[in-house]
C-alpha positions as a printed NumPy array, in Angstrom:
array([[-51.026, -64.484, -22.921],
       [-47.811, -65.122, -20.733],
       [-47.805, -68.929, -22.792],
       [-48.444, -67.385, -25.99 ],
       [-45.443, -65.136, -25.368],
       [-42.49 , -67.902, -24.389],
       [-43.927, -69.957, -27.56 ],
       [-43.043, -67.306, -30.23 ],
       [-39.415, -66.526, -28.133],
       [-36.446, -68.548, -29.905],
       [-35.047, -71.714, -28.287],
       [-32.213, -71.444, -26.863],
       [-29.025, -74.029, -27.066],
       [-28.635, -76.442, -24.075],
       [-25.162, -78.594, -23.736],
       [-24.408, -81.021, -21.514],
       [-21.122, -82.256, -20.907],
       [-21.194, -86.282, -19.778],
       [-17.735, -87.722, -18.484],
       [-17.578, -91.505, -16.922],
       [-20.772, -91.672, -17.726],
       [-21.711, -88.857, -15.421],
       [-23.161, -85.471, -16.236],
       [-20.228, -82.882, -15.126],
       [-21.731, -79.873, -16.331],
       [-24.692, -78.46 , -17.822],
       [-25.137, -75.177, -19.998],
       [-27.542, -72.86 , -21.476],
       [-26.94 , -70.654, -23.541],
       [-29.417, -67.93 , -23.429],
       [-27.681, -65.396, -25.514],
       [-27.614, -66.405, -29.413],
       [-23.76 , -66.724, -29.65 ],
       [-21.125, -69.023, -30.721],
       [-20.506, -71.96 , -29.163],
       [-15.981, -72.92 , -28.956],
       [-14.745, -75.757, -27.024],
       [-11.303, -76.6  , -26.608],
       [ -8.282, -77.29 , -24.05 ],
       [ -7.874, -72.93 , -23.917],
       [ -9.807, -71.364, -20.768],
       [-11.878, -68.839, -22.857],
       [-13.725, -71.106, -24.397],
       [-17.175, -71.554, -23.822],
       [-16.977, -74.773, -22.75 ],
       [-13.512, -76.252, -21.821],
       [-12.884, -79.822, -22.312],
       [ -9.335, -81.44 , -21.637],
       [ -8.871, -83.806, -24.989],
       [ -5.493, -83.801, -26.157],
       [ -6.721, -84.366, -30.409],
       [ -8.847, -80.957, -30.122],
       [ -7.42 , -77.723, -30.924],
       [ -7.113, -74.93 , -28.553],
       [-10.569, -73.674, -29.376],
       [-13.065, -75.098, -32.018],
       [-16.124, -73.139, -33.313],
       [-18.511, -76.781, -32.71 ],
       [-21.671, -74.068, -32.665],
       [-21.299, -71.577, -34.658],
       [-24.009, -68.447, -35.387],
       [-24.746, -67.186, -38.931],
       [-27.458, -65.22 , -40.279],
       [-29.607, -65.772, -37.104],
       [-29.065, -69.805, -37.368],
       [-26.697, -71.909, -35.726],
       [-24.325, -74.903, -37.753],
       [-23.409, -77.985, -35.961],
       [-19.323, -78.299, -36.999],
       [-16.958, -81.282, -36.79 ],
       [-14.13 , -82.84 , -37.892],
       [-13.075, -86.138, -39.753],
       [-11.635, -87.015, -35.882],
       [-15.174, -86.14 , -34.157],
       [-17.625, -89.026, -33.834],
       [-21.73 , -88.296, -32.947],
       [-25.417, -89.028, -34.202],
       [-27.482, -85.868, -35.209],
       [-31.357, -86.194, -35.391],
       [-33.068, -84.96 , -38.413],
       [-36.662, -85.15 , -38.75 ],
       [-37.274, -88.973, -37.9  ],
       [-34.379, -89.712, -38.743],
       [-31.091, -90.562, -36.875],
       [-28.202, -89.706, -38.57 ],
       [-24.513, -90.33 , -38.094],
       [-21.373, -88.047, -39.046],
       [-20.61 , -90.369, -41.65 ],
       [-23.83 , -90.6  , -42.78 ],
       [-24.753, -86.869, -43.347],
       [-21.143, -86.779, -45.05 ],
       [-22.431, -89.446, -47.366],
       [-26.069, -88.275, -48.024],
       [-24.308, -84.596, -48.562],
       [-26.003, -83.081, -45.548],
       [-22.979, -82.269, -44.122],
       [-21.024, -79.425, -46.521],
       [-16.929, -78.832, -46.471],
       [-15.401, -76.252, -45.205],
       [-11.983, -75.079, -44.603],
       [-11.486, -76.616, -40.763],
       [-14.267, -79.141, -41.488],
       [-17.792, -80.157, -42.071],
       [-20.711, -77.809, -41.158],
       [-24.886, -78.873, -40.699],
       [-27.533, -76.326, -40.457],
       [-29.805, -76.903, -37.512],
       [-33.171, -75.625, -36.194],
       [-35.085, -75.96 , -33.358],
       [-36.31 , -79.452, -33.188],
       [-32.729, -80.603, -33.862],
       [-30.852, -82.727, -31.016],
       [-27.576, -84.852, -31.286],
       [-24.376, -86.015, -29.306],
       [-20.745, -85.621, -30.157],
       [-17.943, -87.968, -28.666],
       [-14.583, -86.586, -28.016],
       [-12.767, -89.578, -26.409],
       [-14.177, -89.826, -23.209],
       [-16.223, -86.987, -23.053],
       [-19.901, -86.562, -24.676],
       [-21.458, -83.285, -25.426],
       [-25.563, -83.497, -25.985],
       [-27.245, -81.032, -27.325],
       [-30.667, -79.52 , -28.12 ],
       [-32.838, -76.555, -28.325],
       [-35.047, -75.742, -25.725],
       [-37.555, -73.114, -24.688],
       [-35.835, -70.068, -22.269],
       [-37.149, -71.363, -18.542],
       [-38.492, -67.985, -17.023],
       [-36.486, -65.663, -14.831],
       [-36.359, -66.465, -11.126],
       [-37.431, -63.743,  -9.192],
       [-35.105, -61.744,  -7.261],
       [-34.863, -62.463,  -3.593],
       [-36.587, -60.12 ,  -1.731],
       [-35.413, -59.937,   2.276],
       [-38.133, -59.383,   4.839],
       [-38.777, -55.82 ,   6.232],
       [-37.564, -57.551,   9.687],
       [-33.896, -58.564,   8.222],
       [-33.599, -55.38 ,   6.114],
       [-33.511, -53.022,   9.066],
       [-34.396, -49.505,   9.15 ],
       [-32.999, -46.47 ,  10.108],
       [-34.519, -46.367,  13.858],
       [-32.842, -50.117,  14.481],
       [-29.291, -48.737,  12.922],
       [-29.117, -45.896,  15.667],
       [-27.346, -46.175,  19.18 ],
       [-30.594, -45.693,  21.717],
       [-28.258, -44.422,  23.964],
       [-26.161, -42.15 ,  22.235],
       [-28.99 , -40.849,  20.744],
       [-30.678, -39.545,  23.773],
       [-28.139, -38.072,  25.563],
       [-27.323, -36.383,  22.417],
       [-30.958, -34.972,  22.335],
       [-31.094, -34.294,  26.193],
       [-27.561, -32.363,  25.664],
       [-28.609, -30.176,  22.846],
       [-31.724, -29.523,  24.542],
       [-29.986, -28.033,  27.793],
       [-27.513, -26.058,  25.632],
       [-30.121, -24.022,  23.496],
       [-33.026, -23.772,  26.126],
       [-29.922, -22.116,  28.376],
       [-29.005, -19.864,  25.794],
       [-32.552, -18.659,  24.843],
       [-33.368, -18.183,  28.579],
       [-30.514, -16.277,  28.896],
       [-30.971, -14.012,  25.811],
       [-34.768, -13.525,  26.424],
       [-33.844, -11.925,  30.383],
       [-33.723,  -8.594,  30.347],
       [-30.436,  -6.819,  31.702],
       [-31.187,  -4.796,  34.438],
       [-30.031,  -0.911,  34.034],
       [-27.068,   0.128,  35.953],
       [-27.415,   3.422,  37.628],
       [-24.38 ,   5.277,  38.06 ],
       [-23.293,   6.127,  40.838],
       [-21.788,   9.607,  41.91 ],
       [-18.629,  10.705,  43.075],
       [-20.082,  10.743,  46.815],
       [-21.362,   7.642,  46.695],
       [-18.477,   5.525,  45.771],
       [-16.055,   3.943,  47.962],
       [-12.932,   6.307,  49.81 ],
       [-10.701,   3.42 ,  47.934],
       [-12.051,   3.87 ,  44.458],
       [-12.545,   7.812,  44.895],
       [ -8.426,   8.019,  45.653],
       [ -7.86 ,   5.517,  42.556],
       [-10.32 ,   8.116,  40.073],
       [ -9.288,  11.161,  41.668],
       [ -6.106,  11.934,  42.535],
       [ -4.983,  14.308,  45.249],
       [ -3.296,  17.763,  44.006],
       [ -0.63 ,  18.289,  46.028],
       [ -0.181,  21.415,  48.075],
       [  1.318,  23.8  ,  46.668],
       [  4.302,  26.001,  49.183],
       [  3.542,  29.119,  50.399],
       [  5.38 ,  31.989,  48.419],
       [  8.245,  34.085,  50.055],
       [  7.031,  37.843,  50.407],
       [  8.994,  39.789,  48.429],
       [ 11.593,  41.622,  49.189],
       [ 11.549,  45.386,  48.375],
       [ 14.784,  47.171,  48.067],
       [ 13.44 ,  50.34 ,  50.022],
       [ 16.113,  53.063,  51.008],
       [ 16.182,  51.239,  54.457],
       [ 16.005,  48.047,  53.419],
       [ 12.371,  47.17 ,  54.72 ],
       [ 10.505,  44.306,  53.543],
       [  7.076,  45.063,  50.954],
       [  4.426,  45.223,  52.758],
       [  5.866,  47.033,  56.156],
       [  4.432,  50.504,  55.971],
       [  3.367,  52.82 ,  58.27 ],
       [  0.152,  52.012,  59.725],
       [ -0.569,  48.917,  57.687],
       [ -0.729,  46.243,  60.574],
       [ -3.219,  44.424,  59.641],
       [ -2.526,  40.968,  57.923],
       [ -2.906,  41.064,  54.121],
       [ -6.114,  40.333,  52.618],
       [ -8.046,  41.133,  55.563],
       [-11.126,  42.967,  54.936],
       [-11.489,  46.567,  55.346],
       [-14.177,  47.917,  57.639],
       [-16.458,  50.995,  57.09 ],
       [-18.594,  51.886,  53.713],
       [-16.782,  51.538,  50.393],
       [-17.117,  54.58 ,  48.314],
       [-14.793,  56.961,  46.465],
       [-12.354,  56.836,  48.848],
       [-11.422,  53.301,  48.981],
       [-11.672,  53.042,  45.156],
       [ -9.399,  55.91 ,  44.864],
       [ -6.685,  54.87 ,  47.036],
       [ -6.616,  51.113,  45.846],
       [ -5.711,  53.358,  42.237],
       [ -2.696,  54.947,  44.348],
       [ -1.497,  51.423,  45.744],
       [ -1.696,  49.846,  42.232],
       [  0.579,  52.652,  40.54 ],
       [  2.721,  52.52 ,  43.737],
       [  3.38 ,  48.757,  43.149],
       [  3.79 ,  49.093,  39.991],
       [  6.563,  51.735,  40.492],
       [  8.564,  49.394,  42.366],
       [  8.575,  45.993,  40.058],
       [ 11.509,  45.476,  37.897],
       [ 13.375,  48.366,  35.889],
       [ 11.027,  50.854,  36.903],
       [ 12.257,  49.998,  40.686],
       [ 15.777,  50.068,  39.936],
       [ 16.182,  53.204,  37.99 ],
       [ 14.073,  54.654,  41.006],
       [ 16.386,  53.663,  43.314],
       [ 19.252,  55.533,  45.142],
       [ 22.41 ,  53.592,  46.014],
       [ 23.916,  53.609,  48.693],
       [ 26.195,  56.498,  47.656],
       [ 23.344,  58.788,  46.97 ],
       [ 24.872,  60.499,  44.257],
       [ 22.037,  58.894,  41.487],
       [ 24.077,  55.759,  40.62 ],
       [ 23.601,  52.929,  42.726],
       [ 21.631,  49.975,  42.162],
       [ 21.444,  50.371,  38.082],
       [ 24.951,  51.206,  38.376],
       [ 26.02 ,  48.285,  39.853],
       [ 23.437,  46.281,  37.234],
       [ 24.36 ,  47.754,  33.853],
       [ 28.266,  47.262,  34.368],
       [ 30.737,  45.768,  36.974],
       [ 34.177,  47.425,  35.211],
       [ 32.718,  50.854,  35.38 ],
       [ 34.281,  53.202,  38.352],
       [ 30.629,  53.926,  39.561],
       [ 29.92 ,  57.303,  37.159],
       [ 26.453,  59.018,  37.026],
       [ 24.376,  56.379,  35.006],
       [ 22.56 ,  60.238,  34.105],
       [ 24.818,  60.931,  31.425],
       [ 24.456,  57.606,  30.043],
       [ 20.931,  58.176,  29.932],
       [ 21.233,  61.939,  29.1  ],
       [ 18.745,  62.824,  26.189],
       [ 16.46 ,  59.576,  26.398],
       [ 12.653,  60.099,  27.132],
       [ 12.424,  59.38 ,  30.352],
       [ 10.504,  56.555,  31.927],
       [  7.162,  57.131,  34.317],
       [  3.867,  56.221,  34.864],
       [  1.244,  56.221,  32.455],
       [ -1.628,  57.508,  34.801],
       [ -4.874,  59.42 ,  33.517],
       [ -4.066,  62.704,  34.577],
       [ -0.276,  62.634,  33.14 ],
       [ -2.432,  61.55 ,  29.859],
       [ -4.942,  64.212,  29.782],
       [ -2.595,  66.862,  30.436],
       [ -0.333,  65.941,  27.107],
       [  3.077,  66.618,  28.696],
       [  6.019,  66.024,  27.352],
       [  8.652,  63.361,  28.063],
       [  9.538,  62.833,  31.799],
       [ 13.196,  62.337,  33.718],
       [ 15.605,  64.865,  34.491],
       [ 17.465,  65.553,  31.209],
       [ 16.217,  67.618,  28.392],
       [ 17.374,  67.494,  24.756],
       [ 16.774,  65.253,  21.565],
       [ 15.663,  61.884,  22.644],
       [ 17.871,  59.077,  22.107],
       [ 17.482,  55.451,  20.54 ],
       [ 18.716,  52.48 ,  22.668],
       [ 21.366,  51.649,  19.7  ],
       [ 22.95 ,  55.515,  20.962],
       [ 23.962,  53.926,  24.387],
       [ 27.494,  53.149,  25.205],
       [ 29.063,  50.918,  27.787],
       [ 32.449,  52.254,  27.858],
       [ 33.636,  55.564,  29.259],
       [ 34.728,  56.507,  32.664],
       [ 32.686,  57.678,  36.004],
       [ 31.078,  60.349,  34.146],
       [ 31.286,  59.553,  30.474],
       [ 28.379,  58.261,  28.147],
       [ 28.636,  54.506,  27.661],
       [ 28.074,  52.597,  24.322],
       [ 26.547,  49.504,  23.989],
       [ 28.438,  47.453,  21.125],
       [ 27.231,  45.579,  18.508],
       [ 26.724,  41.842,  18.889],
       [ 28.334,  39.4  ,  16.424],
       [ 27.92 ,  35.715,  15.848],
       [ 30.71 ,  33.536,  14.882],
       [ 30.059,  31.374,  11.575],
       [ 31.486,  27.933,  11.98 ],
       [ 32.01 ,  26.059,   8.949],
       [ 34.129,  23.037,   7.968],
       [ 35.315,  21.608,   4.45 ],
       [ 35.399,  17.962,   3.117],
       [ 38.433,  16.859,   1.266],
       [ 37.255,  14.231,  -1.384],
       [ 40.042,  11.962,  -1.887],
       [ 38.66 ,   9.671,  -4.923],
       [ 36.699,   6.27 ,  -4.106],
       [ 37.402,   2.58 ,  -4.807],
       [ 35.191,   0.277,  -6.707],
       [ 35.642,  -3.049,  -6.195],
       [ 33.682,  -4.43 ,  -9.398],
       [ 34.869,  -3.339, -12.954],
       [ 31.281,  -3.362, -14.257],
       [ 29.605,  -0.501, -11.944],
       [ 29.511,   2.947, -13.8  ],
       [ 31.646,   4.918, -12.144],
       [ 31.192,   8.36 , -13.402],
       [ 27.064,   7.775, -12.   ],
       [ 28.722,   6.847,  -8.682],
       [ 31.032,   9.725,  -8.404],
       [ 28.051,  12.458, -10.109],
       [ 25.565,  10.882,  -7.046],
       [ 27.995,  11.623,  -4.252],
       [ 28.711,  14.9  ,  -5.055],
       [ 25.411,  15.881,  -4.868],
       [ 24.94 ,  14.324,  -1.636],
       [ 28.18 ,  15.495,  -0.62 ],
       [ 26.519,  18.76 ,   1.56 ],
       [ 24.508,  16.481,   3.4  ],
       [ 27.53 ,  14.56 ,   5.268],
       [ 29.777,  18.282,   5.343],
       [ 26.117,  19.334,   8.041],
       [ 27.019,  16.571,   9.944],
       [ 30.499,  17.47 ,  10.375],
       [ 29.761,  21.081,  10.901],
       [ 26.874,  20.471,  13.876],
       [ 29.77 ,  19.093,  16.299],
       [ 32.232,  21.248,  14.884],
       [ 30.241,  24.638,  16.981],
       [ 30.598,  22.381,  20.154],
       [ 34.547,  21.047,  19.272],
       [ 35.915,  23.887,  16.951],
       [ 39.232,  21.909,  16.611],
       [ 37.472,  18.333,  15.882],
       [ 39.013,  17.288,  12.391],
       [ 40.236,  13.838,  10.942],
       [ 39.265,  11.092,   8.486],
       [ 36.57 ,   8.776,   8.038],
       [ 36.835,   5.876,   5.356],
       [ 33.166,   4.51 ,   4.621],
       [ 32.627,   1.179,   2.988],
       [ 29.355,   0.197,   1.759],
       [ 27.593,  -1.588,  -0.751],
       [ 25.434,  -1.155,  -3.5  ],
       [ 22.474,  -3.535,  -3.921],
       [ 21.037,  -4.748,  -7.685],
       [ 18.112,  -2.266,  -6.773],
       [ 20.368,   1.193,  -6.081],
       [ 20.253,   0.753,  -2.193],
       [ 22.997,   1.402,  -0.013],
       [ 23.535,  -1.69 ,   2.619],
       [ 26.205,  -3.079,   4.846],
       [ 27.696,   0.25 ,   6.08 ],
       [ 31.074,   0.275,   8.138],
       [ 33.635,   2.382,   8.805],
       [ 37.012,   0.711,   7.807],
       [ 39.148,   3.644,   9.482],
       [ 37.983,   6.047,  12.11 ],
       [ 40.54 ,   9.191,  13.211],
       [ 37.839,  12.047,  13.665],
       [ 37.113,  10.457,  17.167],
       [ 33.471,  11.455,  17.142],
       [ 30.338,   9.24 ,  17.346],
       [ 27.795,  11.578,  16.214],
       [ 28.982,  12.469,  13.295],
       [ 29.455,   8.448,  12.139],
       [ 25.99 ,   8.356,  13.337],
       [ 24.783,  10.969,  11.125],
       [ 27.037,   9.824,   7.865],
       [ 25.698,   6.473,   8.609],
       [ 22.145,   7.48 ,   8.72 ],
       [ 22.474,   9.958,   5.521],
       [ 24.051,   7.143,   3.327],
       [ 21.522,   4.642,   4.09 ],
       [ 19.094,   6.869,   2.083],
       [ 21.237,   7.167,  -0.601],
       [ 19.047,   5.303,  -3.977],
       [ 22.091,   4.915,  -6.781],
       [ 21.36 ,   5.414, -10.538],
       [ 22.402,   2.028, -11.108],
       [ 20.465,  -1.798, -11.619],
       [ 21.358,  -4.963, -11.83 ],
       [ 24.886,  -4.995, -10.753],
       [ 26.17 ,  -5.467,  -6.725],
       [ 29.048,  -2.475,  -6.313],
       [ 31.398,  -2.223,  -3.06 ],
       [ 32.43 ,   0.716,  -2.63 ],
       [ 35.062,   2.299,  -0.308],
       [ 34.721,   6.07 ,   0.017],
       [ 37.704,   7.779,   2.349],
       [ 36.491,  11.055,   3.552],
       [ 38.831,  13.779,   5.113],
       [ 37.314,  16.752,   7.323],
       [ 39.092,  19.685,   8.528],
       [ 37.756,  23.541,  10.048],
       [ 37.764,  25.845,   6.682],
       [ 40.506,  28.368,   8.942],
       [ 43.075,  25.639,   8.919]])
C-alpha cells in the first residue's frame, strides 16, 4: 500500500550542478516551484557565468507542468521519448516555441537533459520524492529527567529544613497553655506590692481649735472633762447620755463662726467687741446693737423653741430689717449702712486709619466690608489687657497676605508702639481665621490699627 502510494505522488525536479568535471552541488526540489539561476544570491541555484543575467527562469511552473527555457547563448541535449535532442534541434523540428526572453519546451516526467553554461553543467531529471527520514529520537538515558536535573544535596536539606520548621510549629500549637492562676495581693512579692500599691501618706494631726471663750481657754477645757477625747464613756447608755450629747451638739454649734462672734463680749463688755472689731476698723467702737436694731435676731433652731412658735429672738423689738437696711457709716452709736457695690466698665476704642493694598486688582470695598465686621473681634483683645493696664494704648500696623483661596498668611507686625505681647498674640491668632470674599488673586495688605481707652 505504502508502494502504491509514492507511485501515484508527482516526481519531483532533481539538478545537479557539475563544475571541472566534478559534481559541486546537488538539488531537489520537492516543492513544485520555479526553478531561476543566475549570478544574484536569491536565486535558486546560483551559478557565477558572466553571459547569464542576474536571474533566469531555466524551470519555470505553469498550469501544474514545468518548461525547460533557454537562450540562443545556452547549449544542452534534452531527451524526448527515444530520442536525443539538441537545442538546435528542437528549435528546428519546432519543439522548442519563442518567447519574449527565449525558447520554452514542455516537459514531463520521464524527461532528462543537460544544459552547458561555459564551464558549468546543470543535469536534470524527474525523480520519485525519497521518503522522509525519521526524526532523531535521543535515548531516555541522554534526555534526562527531572530527578537527574535536581541538586541531591540541596534537595534534602531543603526537605530536612522544612520538615523541622512545621513539625516545631505544630508541636508547639497542639500544647496546651497551662492556666495562670492569679495570684493575690498577699501573695506577691513586698517589691511588686510597693510598685501596685502605693503608700498614702500620713496625713498631720489637726491643731485643736481655739475657742475665743471670755477667758481665753482653749475648746475642749471644761470643767470636769479630763478625760482625753474620744474615750469611751462608762456606765449604761440611756436617756441621759442621748440627751446630753443633744446639749453638746447645740453648744458647739453656738460657738462656730458668726453665731460665736455675735455671742461674744469684747473685752470692753459693753456688747461690742469681737463683731465690732470684725464689721469695721474706722468705726470709734459704738454698740454694734443699734446697727442691728430691728433685725430678727439670730438663735438656735432647737425642738422646743419650734414647738412653742415664738417669735423672733435678740434683744431689740420692732419691724424686722433686710440686710440691704444696714449701714456702715455713723459714729459709736449710730446705725451703719452698708453701700452699694459698683463695678467699673472698662472699654477701649479702635481708630481705623484706612488700609493699603498693594495689588490694583483686589476688590477693595470686599476687603474693607470684611474687616469691619471682624473689627469687634481684635477691639476684645485690646480690651482684656486694658482691665489689667488701664492706661495701655498705642498702634499696631499689621501686614498680611491674602492667598488665591481667601486665607490670611504671612502675618507680621511692621510697627509695634502698644508694647504688649498678648494682645499681638490675640490679633495674630484672630486674623489667621479670617476667610476673604475674594479668589484667584494674591492681595498684601497693610492694615495700621490705633487703640486708645474710650475716656481719653
Amino acid at each position: 500500500m505504502a508502494t502504491a502510494q509514492k507511485q501515484n505522488q508527482p516526481k519531483i525536479l532533481r539538478i545537479g550542478v557539475i563544475q571541472g568535471g566534478k559534481i559541486i552541488e546537488e538539488r531537489l526540489v520537492k516543492k513544485r516551484e520555479s526553478v531561476t539561476i543566475g549570478q544574484a544570491s536569491k536565486n535558486t541555484i546560483v551559478i557565477p557565468v558572466s553571459n547569464l543575467p542576474p536571474s533566469f527562469p531555466v524551470f519555470e511552473l505553469k498550469a501544474g507542468a514545468y518548461q525547460l527555457r533557454f537562450t540562443d547563448a545556452m547549449a544542452g541535449r534534452l531527451s524526448v521519448g527515444d530520442a536525443q535532442l539538441d537545442f538546435a534541434a528542437l528549435k528546428t523540428q519546432g519543439l522548442a516555441k519563442k518567447d519574449k526572453d527565449g525558447f520554452a519546451v514542455p516537459l514531463n516526467d520521464q524527461s532528462k537533459g543537460k544544459i552547458a553554461l561555459g564551464e558549468v553543467t546543470l543535469l536534470f531529471q524527474f525523480v520519485t520524492p525519497p521518503p522522509e527520514a525519521p526524526k532523531p529520537v535521543l535515548p531516555p538515558i541522554a534526555k534526562g529527567s527531572l530527578w537527574h536535573t535536581i541538586d541531591k544535596v540541596f534537595a534534602g536539606v531543603l526537605a530536612a529544613t522544612l520538615c523541622v520548621n512545621f513539625g516545631t510549629v505544630k508541636a508547639v500549637t497542639m500544647r496546651e497553655a497551662k492556666p495562670q492562676e492569679e495570684l493575690t495581693l498577699e501573695e506577691l512579692p513586698d517589691r511588686f506590692v510597693k510598685m501596685i500599691v502605693p503608700e498614702r501618706p500620713l496625713e498631720p494631726p489637726k491643731p485643736a481649735e481655739q475657742v475665743a471663750e471670755g477667758d481665753g481657754k482653749p475648746k475642749g477645757e471644761e470643767k470636769g472633762d479630763d478625760k482625753p477625747k474620744g474615750t469611751p464613756s462608762k456606765g449604761p447608755a440611756g436617756p441621759v447620755d442621748k440627751a446630753a450629747r443633744t446639749a453638746a451638739i447645740t453648744q458647739g454649734v453656738q460657738k462656730k463662726g458668726l453665731l460665736k462672734l455675735l455671742g461674744a463680749i469684747g473685752d470692753g463688755g459693753d456688747g461690742g467687741g469681737a463683731l465690732e472689731d470684725v464689721l469695721g476698723s474706722g468705726s470709734s467702737g459704738g454698740d454694734i446693737a443699734s446697727a442691728l436694731d430691728g433685725a430678727g435676731g439670730v438663735g438656735i433652731a432647737t425642738a422646743d423653741a419650734l414647738a412653742a412658735g415664738g417669735g423672733r429672738k435678740g434683744g431689740g423689738s420692732g419691724e424686722a430689717a433686710g440686710i440691704g437696711d444696714l449701714a456702715t457709716t455713723g459714729g459709736a452709736g449710730g446705725a451703719g449702712q452698708l453701700a452699694e457695690k459698683k463695678i467699673a466698665k472698662v472699654s477701649g476704642r479702635i481708630i481705623d486709619q484706612g488700609f493699603e493694598i498693594e495689588s490694583s486688582t483686589c476688590d477693595r470695598n470686599a476687603i474693607s466690608r470684611y474687616i469691619k465686621s471682624r473689627i469687634r473681634a481684635l477691639q476684645t483683645c485690646y480690651e482684656r489687657e486694658l482691665k489689667r493696664n488701664p492706661s495701655l494704648k498705642g498702634k499696631l500696623v499689621v501686614r498680611f497676605l491674602i492667598g488665591e483661596n481667601g486665607r490670611v498668611s504671612e502675618i507680621e507686625f511692621e510697627e509695634d508702639t502698644l508694647g504688649n505681647s498678648a494682645v499681638v498674640t490675640c490679633i495674630r491668632s484672630n486674623i489667621r481665621l479670617w476667610m476673604f470674599p475674594i479668589k484667584d488673586n494674591e492681595c498684601p495688605v497693610s492694615y495700621p490699627i490705633v487703640f486708645m481707652p474710650s475716656g481719653s
